[in-house]
Short mmCIF file of C-alpha atoms and ligand atoms in Angstrom, two decimals:
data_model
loop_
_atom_site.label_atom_id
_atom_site.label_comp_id
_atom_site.label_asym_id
_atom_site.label_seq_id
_atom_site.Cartn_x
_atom_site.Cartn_y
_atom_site.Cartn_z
CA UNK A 266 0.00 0.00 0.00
CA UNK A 267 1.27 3.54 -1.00
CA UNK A 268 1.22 6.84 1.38
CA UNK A 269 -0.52 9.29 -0.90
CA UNK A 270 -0.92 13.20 -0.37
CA UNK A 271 -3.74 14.91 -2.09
CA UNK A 272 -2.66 18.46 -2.73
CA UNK A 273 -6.00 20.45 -2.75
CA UNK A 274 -9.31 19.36 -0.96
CA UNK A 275 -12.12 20.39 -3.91
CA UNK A 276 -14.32 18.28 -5.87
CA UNK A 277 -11.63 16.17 -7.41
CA UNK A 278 -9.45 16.01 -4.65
CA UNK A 279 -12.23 14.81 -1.73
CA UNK A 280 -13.21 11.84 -4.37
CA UNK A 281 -9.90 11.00 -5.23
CA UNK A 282 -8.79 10.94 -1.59
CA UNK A 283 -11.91 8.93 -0.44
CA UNK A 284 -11.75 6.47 -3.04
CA UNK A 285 -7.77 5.49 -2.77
CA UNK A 286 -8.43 5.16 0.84
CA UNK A 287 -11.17 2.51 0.36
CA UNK A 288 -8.74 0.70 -1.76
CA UNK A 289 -6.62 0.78 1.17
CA UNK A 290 -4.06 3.15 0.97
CA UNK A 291 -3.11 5.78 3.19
CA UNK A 292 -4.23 9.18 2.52
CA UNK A 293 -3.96 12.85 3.60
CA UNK A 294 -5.83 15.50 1.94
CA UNK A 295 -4.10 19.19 2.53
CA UNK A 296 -5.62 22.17 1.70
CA UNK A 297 -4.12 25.68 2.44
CA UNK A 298 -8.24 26.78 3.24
CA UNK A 299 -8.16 26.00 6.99
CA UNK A 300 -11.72 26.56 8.26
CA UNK A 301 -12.37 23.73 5.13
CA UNK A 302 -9.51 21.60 6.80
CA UNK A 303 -11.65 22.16 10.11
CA UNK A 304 -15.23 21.57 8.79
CA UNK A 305 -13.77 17.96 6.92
CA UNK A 306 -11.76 17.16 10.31
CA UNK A 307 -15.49 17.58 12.06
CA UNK A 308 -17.47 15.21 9.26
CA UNK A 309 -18.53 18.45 6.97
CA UNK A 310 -18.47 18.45 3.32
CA UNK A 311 -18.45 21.82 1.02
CA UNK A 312 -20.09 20.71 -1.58
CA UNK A 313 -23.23 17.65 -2.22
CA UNK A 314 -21.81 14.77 -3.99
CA UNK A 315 -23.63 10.98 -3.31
CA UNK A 316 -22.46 8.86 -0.75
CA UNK A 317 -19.36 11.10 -0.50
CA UNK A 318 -19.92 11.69 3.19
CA UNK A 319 -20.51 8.61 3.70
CA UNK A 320 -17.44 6.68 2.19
CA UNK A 321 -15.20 9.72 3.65
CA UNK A 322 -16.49 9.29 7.32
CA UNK A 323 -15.91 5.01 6.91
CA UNK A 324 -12.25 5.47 5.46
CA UNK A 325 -11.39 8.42 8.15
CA UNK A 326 -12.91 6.06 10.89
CA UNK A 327 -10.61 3.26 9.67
CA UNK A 328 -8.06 5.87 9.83
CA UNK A 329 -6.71 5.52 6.26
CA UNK A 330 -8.33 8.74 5.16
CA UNK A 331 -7.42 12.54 7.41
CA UNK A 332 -6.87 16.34 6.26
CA UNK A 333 -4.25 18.83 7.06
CA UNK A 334 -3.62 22.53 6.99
CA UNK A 335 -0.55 21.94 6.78
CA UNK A 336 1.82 21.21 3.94
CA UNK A 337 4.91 19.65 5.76
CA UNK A 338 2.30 17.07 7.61
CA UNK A 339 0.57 16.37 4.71
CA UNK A 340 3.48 15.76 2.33
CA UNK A 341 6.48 14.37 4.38
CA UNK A 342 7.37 10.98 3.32
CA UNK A 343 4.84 10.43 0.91
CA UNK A 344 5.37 8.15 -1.90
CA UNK A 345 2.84 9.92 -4.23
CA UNK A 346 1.33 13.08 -4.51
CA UNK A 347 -1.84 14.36 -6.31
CA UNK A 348 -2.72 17.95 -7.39
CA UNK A 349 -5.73 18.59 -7.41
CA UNK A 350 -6.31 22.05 -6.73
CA UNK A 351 -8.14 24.31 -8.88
CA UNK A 352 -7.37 25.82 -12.07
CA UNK A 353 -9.58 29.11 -13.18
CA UNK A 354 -9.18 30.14 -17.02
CA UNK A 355 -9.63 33.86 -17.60
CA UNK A 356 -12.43 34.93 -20.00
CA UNK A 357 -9.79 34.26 -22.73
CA UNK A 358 -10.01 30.85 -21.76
CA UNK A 359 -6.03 31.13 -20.45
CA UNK A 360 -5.73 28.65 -17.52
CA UNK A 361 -4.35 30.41 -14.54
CA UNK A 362 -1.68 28.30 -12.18
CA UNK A 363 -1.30 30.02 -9.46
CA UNK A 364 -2.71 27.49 -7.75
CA UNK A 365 -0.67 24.51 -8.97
CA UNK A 366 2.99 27.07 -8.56
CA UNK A 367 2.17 27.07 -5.30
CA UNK A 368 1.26 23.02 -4.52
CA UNK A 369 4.76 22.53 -6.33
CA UNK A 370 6.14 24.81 -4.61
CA UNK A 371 5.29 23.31 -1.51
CA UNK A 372 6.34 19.49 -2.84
CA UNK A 373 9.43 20.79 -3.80
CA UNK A 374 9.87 21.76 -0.25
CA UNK A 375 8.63 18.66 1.87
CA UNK A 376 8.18 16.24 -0.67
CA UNK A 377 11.31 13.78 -0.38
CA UNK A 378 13.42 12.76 -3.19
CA UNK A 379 12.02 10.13 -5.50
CA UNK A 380 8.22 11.34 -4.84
CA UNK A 381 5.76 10.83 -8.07
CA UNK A 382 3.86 14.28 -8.75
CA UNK A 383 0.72 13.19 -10.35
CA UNK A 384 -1.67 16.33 -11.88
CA UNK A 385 -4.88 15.68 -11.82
CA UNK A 386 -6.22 19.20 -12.34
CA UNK A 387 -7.21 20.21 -15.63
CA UNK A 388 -4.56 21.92 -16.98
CA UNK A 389 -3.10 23.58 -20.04
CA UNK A 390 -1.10 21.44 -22.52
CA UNK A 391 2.62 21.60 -21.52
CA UNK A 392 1.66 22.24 -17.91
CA UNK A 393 3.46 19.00 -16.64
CA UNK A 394 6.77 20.38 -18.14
CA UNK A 395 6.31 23.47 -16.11
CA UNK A 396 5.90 21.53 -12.94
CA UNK A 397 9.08 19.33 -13.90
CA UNK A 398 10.90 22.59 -14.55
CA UNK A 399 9.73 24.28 -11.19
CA UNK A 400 10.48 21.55 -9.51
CA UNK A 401 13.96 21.33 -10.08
CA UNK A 402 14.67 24.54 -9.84
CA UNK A 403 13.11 24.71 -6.24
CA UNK A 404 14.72 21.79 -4.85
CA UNK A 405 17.33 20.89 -7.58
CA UNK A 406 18.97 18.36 -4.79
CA UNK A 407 15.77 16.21 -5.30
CA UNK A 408 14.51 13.69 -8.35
CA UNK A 409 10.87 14.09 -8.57
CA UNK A 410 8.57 12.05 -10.84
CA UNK A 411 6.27 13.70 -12.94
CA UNK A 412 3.04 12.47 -14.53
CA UNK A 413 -0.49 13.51 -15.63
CA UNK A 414 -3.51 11.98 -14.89
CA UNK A 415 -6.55 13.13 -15.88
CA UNK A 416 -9.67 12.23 -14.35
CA UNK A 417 -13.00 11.68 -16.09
CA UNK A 418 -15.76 11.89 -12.97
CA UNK A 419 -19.00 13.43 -13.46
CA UNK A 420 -20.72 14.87 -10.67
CA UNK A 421 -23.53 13.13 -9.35
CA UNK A 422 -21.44 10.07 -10.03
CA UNK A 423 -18.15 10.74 -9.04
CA UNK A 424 -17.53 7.60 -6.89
CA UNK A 425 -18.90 4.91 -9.11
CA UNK A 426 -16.92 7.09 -12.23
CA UNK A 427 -13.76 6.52 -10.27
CA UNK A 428 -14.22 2.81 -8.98
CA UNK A 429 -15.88 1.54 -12.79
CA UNK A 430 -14.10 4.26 -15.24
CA UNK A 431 -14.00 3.66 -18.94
CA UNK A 432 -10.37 4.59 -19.14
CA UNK A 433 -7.44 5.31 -17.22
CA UNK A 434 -5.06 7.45 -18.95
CA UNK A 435 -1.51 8.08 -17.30
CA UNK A 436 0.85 10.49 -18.92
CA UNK A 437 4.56 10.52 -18.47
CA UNK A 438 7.86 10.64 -19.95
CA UNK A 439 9.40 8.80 -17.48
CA UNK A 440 8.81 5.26 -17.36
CA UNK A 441 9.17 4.54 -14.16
CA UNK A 442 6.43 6.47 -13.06
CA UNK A 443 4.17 5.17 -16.20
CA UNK A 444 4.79 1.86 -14.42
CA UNK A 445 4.35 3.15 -10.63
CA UNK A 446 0.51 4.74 -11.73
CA UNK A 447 -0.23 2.00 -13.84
CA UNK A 448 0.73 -0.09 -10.64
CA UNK A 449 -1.50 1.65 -8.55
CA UNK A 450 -5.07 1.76 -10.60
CA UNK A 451 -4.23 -1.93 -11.62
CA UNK A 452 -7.21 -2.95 -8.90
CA UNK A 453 -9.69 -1.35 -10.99
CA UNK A 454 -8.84 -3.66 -13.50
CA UNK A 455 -9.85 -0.84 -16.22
CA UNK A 456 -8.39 -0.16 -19.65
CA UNK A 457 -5.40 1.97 -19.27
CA UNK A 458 -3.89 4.40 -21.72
CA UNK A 459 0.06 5.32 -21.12
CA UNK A 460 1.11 7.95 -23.14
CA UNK A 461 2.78 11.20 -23.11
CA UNK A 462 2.34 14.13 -20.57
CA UNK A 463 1.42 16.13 -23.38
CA UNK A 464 -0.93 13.58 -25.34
CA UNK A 465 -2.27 13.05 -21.75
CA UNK A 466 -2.96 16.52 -20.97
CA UNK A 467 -5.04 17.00 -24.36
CA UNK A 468 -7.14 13.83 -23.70
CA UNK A 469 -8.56 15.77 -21.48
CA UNK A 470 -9.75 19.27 -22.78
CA UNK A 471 -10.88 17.02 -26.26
CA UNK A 472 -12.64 14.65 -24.16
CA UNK A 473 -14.90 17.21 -22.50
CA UNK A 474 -15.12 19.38 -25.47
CA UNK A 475 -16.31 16.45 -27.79
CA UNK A 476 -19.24 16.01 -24.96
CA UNK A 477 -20.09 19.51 -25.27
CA UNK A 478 -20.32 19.53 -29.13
CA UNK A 479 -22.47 16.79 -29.06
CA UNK A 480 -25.09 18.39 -26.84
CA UNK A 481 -24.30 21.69 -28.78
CA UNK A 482 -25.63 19.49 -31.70
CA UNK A 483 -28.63 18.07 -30.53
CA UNK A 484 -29.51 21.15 -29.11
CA UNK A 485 -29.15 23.00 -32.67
CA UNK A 486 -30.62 20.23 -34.06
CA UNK A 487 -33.75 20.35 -31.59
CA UNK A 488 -34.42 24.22 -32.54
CA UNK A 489 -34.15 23.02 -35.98
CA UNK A 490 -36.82 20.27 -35.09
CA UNK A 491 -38.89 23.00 -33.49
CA UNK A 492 -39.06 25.29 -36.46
CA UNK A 493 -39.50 23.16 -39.09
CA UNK A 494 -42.43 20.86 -37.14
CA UNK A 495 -40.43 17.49 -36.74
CA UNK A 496 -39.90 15.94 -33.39
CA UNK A 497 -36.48 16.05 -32.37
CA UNK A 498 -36.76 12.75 -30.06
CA UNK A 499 -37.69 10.65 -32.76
CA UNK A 500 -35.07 12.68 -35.33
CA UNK A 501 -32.52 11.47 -32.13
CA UNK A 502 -33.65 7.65 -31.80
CA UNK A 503 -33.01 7.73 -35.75
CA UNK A 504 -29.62 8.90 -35.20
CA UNK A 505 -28.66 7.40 -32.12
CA UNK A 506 -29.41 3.67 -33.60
CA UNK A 507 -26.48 3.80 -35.67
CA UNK A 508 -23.74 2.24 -33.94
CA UNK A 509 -21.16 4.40 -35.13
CA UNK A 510 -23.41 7.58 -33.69
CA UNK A 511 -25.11 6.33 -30.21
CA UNK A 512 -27.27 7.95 -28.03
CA UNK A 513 -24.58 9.47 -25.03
CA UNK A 514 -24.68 13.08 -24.80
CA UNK A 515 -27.56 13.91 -27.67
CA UNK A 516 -30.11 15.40 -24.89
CA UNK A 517 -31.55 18.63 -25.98
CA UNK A 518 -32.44 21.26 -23.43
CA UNK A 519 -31.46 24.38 -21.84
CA UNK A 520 -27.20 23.36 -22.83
CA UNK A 521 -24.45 22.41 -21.32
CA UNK A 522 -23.00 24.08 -17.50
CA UNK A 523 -20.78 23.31 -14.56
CA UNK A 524 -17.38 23.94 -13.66
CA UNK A 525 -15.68 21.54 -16.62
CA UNK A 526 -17.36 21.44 -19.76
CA UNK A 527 -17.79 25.21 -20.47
CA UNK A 528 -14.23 26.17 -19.29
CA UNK A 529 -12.15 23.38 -20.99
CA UNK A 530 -14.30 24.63 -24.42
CA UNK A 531 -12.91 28.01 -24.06
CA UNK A 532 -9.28 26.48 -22.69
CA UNK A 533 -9.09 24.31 -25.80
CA UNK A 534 -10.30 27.14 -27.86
CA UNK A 535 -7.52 29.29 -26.59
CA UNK A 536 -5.26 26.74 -26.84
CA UNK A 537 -5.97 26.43 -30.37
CA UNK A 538 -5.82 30.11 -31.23
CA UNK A 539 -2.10 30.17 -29.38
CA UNK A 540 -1.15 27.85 -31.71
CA UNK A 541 -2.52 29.13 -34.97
CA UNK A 542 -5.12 26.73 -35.29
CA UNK A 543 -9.23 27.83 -36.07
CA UNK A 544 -11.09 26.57 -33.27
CA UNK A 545 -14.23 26.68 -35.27
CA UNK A 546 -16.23 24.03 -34.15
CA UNK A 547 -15.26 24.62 -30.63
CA UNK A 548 -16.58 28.09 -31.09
CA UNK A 549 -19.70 27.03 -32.51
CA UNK A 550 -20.59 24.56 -29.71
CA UNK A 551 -19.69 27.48 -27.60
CA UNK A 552 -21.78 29.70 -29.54
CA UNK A 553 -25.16 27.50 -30.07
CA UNK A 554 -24.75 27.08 -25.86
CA UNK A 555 -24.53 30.62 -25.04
CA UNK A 556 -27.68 31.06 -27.16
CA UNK A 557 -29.46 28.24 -25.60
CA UNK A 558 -31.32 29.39 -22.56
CA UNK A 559 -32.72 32.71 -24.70
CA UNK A 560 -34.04 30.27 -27.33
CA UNK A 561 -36.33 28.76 -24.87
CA UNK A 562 -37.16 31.88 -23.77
CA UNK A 563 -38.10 33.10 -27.00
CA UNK A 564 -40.18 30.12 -27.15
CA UNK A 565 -42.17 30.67 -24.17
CA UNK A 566 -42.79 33.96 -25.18
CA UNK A 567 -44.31 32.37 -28.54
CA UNK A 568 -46.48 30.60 -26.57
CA UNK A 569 -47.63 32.72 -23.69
CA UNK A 570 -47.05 36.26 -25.46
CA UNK A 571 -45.94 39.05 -23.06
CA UNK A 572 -44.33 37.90 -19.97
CA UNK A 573 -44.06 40.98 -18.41
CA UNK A 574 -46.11 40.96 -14.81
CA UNK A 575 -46.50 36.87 -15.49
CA UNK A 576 -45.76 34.94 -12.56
CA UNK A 577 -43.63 31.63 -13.42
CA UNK A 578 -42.02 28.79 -11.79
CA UNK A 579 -38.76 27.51 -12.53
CA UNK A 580 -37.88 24.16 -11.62
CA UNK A 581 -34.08 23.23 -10.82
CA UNK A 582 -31.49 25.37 -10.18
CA UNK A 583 -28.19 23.10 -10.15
CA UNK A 584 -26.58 22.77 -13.56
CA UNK A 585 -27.63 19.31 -13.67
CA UNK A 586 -29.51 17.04 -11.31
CA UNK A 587 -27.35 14.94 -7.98
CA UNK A 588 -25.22 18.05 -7.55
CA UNK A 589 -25.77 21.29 -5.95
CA UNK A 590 -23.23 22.93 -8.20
CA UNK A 591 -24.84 25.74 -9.94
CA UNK A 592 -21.72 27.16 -12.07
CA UNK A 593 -22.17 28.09 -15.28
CA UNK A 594 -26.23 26.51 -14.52
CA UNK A 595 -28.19 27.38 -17.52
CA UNK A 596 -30.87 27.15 -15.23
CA UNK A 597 -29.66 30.64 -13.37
CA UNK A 598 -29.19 31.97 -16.96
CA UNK A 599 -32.72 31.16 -17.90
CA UNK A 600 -33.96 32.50 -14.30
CA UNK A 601 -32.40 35.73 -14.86
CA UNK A 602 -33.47 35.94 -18.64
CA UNK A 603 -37.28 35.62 -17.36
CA UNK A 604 -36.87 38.05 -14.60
CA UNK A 605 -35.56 40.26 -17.07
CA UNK A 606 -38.76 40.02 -19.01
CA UNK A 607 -40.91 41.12 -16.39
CA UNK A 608 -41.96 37.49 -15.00
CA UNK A 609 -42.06 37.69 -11.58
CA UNK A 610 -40.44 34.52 -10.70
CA UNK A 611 -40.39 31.66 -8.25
CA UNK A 612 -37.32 29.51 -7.57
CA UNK A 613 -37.23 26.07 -6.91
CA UNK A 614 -34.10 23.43 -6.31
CA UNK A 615 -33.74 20.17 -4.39
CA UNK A 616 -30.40 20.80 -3.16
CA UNK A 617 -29.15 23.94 -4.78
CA UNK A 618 -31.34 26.61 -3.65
CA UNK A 619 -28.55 27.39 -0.99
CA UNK A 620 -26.04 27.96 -3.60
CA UNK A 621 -27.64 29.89 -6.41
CA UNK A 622 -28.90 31.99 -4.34
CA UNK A 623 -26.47 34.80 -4.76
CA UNK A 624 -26.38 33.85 -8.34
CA UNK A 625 -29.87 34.81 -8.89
CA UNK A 626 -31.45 38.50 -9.53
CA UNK A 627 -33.09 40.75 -6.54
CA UNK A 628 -36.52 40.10 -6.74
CA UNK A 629 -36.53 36.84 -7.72
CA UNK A 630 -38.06 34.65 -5.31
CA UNK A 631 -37.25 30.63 -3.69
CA UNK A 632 -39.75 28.35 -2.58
CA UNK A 633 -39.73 25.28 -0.50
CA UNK A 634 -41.47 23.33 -2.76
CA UNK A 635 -42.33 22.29 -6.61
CA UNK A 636 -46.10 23.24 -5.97
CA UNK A 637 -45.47 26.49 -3.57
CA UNK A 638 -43.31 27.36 -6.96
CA UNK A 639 -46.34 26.81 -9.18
CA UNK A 640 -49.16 28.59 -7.14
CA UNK A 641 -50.26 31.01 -8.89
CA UNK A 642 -47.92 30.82 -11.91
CA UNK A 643 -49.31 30.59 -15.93
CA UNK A 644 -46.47 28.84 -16.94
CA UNK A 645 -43.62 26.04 -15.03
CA UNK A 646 -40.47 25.77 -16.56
CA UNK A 647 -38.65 22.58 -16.17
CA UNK A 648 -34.60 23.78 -15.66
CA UNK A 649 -32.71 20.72 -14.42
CA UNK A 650 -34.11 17.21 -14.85
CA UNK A 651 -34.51 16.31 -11.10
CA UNK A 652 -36.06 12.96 -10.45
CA UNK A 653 -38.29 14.78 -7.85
CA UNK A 654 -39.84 16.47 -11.20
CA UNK A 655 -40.46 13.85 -13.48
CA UNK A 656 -42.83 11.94 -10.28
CA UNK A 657 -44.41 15.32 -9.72
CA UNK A 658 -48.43 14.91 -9.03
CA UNK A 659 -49.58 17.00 -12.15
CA UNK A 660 -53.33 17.15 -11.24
CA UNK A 661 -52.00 18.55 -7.74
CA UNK A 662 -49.58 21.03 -10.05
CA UNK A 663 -52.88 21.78 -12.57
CA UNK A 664 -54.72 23.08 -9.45
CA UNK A 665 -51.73 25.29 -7.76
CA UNK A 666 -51.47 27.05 -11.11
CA UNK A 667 -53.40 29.41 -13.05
CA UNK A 668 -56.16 27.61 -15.83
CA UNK A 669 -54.43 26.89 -19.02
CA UNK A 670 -50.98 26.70 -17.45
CA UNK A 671 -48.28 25.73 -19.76
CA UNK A 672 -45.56 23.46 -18.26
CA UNK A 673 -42.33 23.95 -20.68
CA UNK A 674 -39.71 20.73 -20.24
CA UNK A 675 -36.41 22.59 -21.05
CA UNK A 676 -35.08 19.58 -20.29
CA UNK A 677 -37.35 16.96 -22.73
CA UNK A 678 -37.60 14.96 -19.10
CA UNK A 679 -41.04 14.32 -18.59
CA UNK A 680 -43.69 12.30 -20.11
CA UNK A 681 -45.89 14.84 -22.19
CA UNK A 682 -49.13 12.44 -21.61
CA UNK A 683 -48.80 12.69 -18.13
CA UNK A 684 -49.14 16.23 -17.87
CA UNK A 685 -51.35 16.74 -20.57
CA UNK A 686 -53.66 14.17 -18.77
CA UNK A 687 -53.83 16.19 -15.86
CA UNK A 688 -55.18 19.29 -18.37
CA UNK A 689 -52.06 21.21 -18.51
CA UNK A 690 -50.02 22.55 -21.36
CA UNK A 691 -47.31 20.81 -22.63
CA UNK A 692 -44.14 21.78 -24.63
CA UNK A 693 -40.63 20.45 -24.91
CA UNK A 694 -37.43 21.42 -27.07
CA UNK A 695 -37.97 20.52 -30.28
CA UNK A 696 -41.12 18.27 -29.41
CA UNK A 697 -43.77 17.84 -31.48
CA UNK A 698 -46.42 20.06 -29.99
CA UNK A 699 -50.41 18.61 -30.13
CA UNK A 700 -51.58 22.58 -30.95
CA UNK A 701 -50.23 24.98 -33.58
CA UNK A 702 -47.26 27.32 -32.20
CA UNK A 703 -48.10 31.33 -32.67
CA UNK A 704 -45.02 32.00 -34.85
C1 UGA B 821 -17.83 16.46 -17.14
C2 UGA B 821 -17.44 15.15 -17.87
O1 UGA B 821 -18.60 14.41 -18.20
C3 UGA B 821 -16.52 14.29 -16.98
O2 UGA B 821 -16.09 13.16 -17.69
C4 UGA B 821 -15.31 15.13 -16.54
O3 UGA B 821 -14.47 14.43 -15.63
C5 UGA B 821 -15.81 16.38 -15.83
O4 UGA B 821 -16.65 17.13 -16.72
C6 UGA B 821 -14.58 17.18 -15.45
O5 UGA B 821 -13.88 17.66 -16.34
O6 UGA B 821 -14.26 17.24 -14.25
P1 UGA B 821 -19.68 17.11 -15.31
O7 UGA B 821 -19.19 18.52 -15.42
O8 UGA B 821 -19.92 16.54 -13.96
O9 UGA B 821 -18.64 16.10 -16.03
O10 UGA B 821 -21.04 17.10 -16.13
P2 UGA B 821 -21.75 16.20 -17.25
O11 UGA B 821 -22.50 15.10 -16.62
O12 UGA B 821 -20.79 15.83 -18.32
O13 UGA B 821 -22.81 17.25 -17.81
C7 UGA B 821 -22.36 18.52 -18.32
C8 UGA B 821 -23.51 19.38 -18.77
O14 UGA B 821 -24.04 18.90 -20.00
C9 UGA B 821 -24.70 19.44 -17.81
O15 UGA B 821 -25.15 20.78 -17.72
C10 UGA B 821 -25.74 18.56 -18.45
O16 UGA B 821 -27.06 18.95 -18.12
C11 UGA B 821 -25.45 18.79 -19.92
N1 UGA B 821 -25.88 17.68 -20.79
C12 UGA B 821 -25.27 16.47 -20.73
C13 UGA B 821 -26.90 17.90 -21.71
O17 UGA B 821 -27.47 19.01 -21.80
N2 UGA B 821 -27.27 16.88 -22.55
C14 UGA B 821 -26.67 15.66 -22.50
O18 UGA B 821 -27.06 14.77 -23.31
C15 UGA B 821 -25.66 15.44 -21.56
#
């Protein structure tokens, strides 16, 4: 069993911490943040992720699993180290490091000689020779080990992502500690990629951004649906049967969010541009997303006419549902964009009413519930595809809201006969609609 530091005690950090305990290595998590260092010492989480809490408390009462504040403790005598801390881009899309200078910094000074520096932070190509470079130059008495390892968890997920992943790619140019991170995933008995820091580095930005442009295309795809009268689910099962095309990825709705897919679009973007290269596809994703949430606006507009003064419900705040991570939510965008309008608007999340609400416009109101959210309104927008939504009691919906109450699914998650059985209004993206559309 290895002793592992995990530099940085976010999202990826926490999972990746938790889950090499449970396969039964030692583990401290540091993170400079000590009221966070605190709060995880007394059983706290920052952020919602299931069965996190759960599998951290088991692995810290088995005492493979604790968290420092402090660098030296957390990094003296390890055998490998993970970074893991976070990595903003810049509206350019230009990743900044400051972050990651100062975890190396900090390995460079208690990390002993013959330690293997594993990033898993999403990072800028080339970022693995700067933390080769920095590292020498800090503690030029010591051999460190360098590799990359990106990490392919979705939130919501993260635990069974890490324990059952598709891949396991592991970047180096140094053999040794190919073999020595090979070594240590070889439990999960997944399919593992070795290749170079750099070819390891752009897995990841062209992993996410090949995600995005496929929801950017069935998105653009779904408003095509919309205006020309064909149903975009049954234009997707068409598409989605081929093989070569499948089905992962191709949900229309409101677009993409979070902290991952929107920021490695614009990283890979810039990285492009740096390099002379036309990013245009990566643009257009980019572009049909950033459109997204005031398409759906403009079609509730078609079908309610003036929203000004109209009071409406939107369902889900959280960029997608299991998470109460609301950066970059397109939910929050469409929110604002009705408030904007003139719709006086009510608020509604299972888990991240907490968190958006700073997010959200004055004036814009949360309720407790899905129905307290509909009383009253003319129209309920569907934002994130919560479970809790698609078992909602539609007759008990039909009489909270006004009479002819349109429920729009910016998500395409709910059964259209159930809630036109229960004598509301129903419309989806690109969905065939049972009445004619105003144009
Ligand atoms: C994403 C990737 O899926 C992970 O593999 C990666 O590790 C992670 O980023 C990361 O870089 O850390 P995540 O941000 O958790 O994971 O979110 P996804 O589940 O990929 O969803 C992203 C967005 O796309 C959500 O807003 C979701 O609602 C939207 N989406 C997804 C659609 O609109 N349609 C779809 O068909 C799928």
């Amino acid at each position: 069993m290895e002793s592992i530091a995990v530099c940085g005690a976010g999202y990826v950090g926490l999972v990746t911490a938790a889950c090499f305990a449970r396969m039964g290595h030692h583990v401290c998590a540091y993170d400079s943040d000590a009221t966070k260092i605190r709060a995880l010492a007394g059983g706290e989480l920052p952020f919602y992720e299931p069965g996190l809490d759960e599998l951290v408390r088991r692995q810290v009462d088995a005492g493979r699993l604790r968290f420092s504040a402090s660098p030296a403790d957390a990094l003296a005598g390890r055998d490998v180290v993970f970074i893991t801390v976070g990595t903003p881009v810049d509206p350019t899309g230009d990743a900044d490091l400051t972050y990651v200078r100062q975890a190396v910094r900090d390995i460079a000074r208690y990390g002993g000689s013959g330690m293997l520096v594993v990033g898993k932070s999403t990072v800028p190509v080339e970022t693995a020779d700067v933390v080769a470079r920095l590292l020498a130059r800090e503690a030029p008495e010591k051999r460190f080990r360098v590799a990359s390892n990106p990490e392919f968890l979705r939130e919501g997920s993260a635990i069974d992502d890490f324990f059952h992943p598709d891949r396991i790619v592991v970047g180096s140019d140094d053999e040794f500690a190919k073999a020595a991170l090979c070594d240590l995933y070889a439990p999960l008995n997944a399919p593992t990629l070795a290749v170079g820091t750099r070819a390891a580095e752009t897995i990841k930005y062209a992993a996410n951004a090949f995600l995005a442009l496929k929801v950017s295309y069935a998105n653009e795809l779904a408003n095509l649906c919309a205006a020309i009268g064909a149903d975009v689910d049954v234009v997707l099962q068409g598409i989605a049967a081929d093989r070569r095309i499948g089905a992962a990825y191709l949900q229309p709705g409101l677009g993409f969010g979070g902290s991952c897919l929107p920021k490695d679009l614009h990283a890979l973007a810039h990285v492009a541009r740096k390099h002379g290269v036309e990013p245009t596809l990566l643009e257009g994703a980019l572009a049909v997303n950033a459109r997204q949430p005031a398409a759906i606006v403009r079609r509730i507009e078609a079908l309610l006419g003036e929203l000004d003064g109209a009071p409406m419900a939107v369902l889900g705040l959280a960029f997608k549902p299991r998470t109460d991570d609301v950066r970059e939510s397109p939910a929050i965008a469409l929110a604002a964009a009705l408030h904007a309008r003139g719709a006086r608007v009510s608020v509604q999340d299972p888990r991240a009413a907490r968190t958006a609400r700073r997010l959200l416009p004055e004036g814009v109101t949360t309720a407790a519930t899905p129905y307290a959210a509909c009383s009253g309104a003319r129209c309920a927008v569907i934002a994130t595809e919560w479970r809790q939504y698609q078992q909602l009691d539609w007759h008990r919906i039909r009489a909270a809201m006004q009479d002819d109450a349109l429920i729009f699914d910016a998500r395409n998650a709910l059964d259209p006969g159930a809630v036109r059985a229960a004598g509301l209004r129903y419309a989806g993206v690109g969905r065939a609609m049972r009445q004619a559309v105003p144009a």
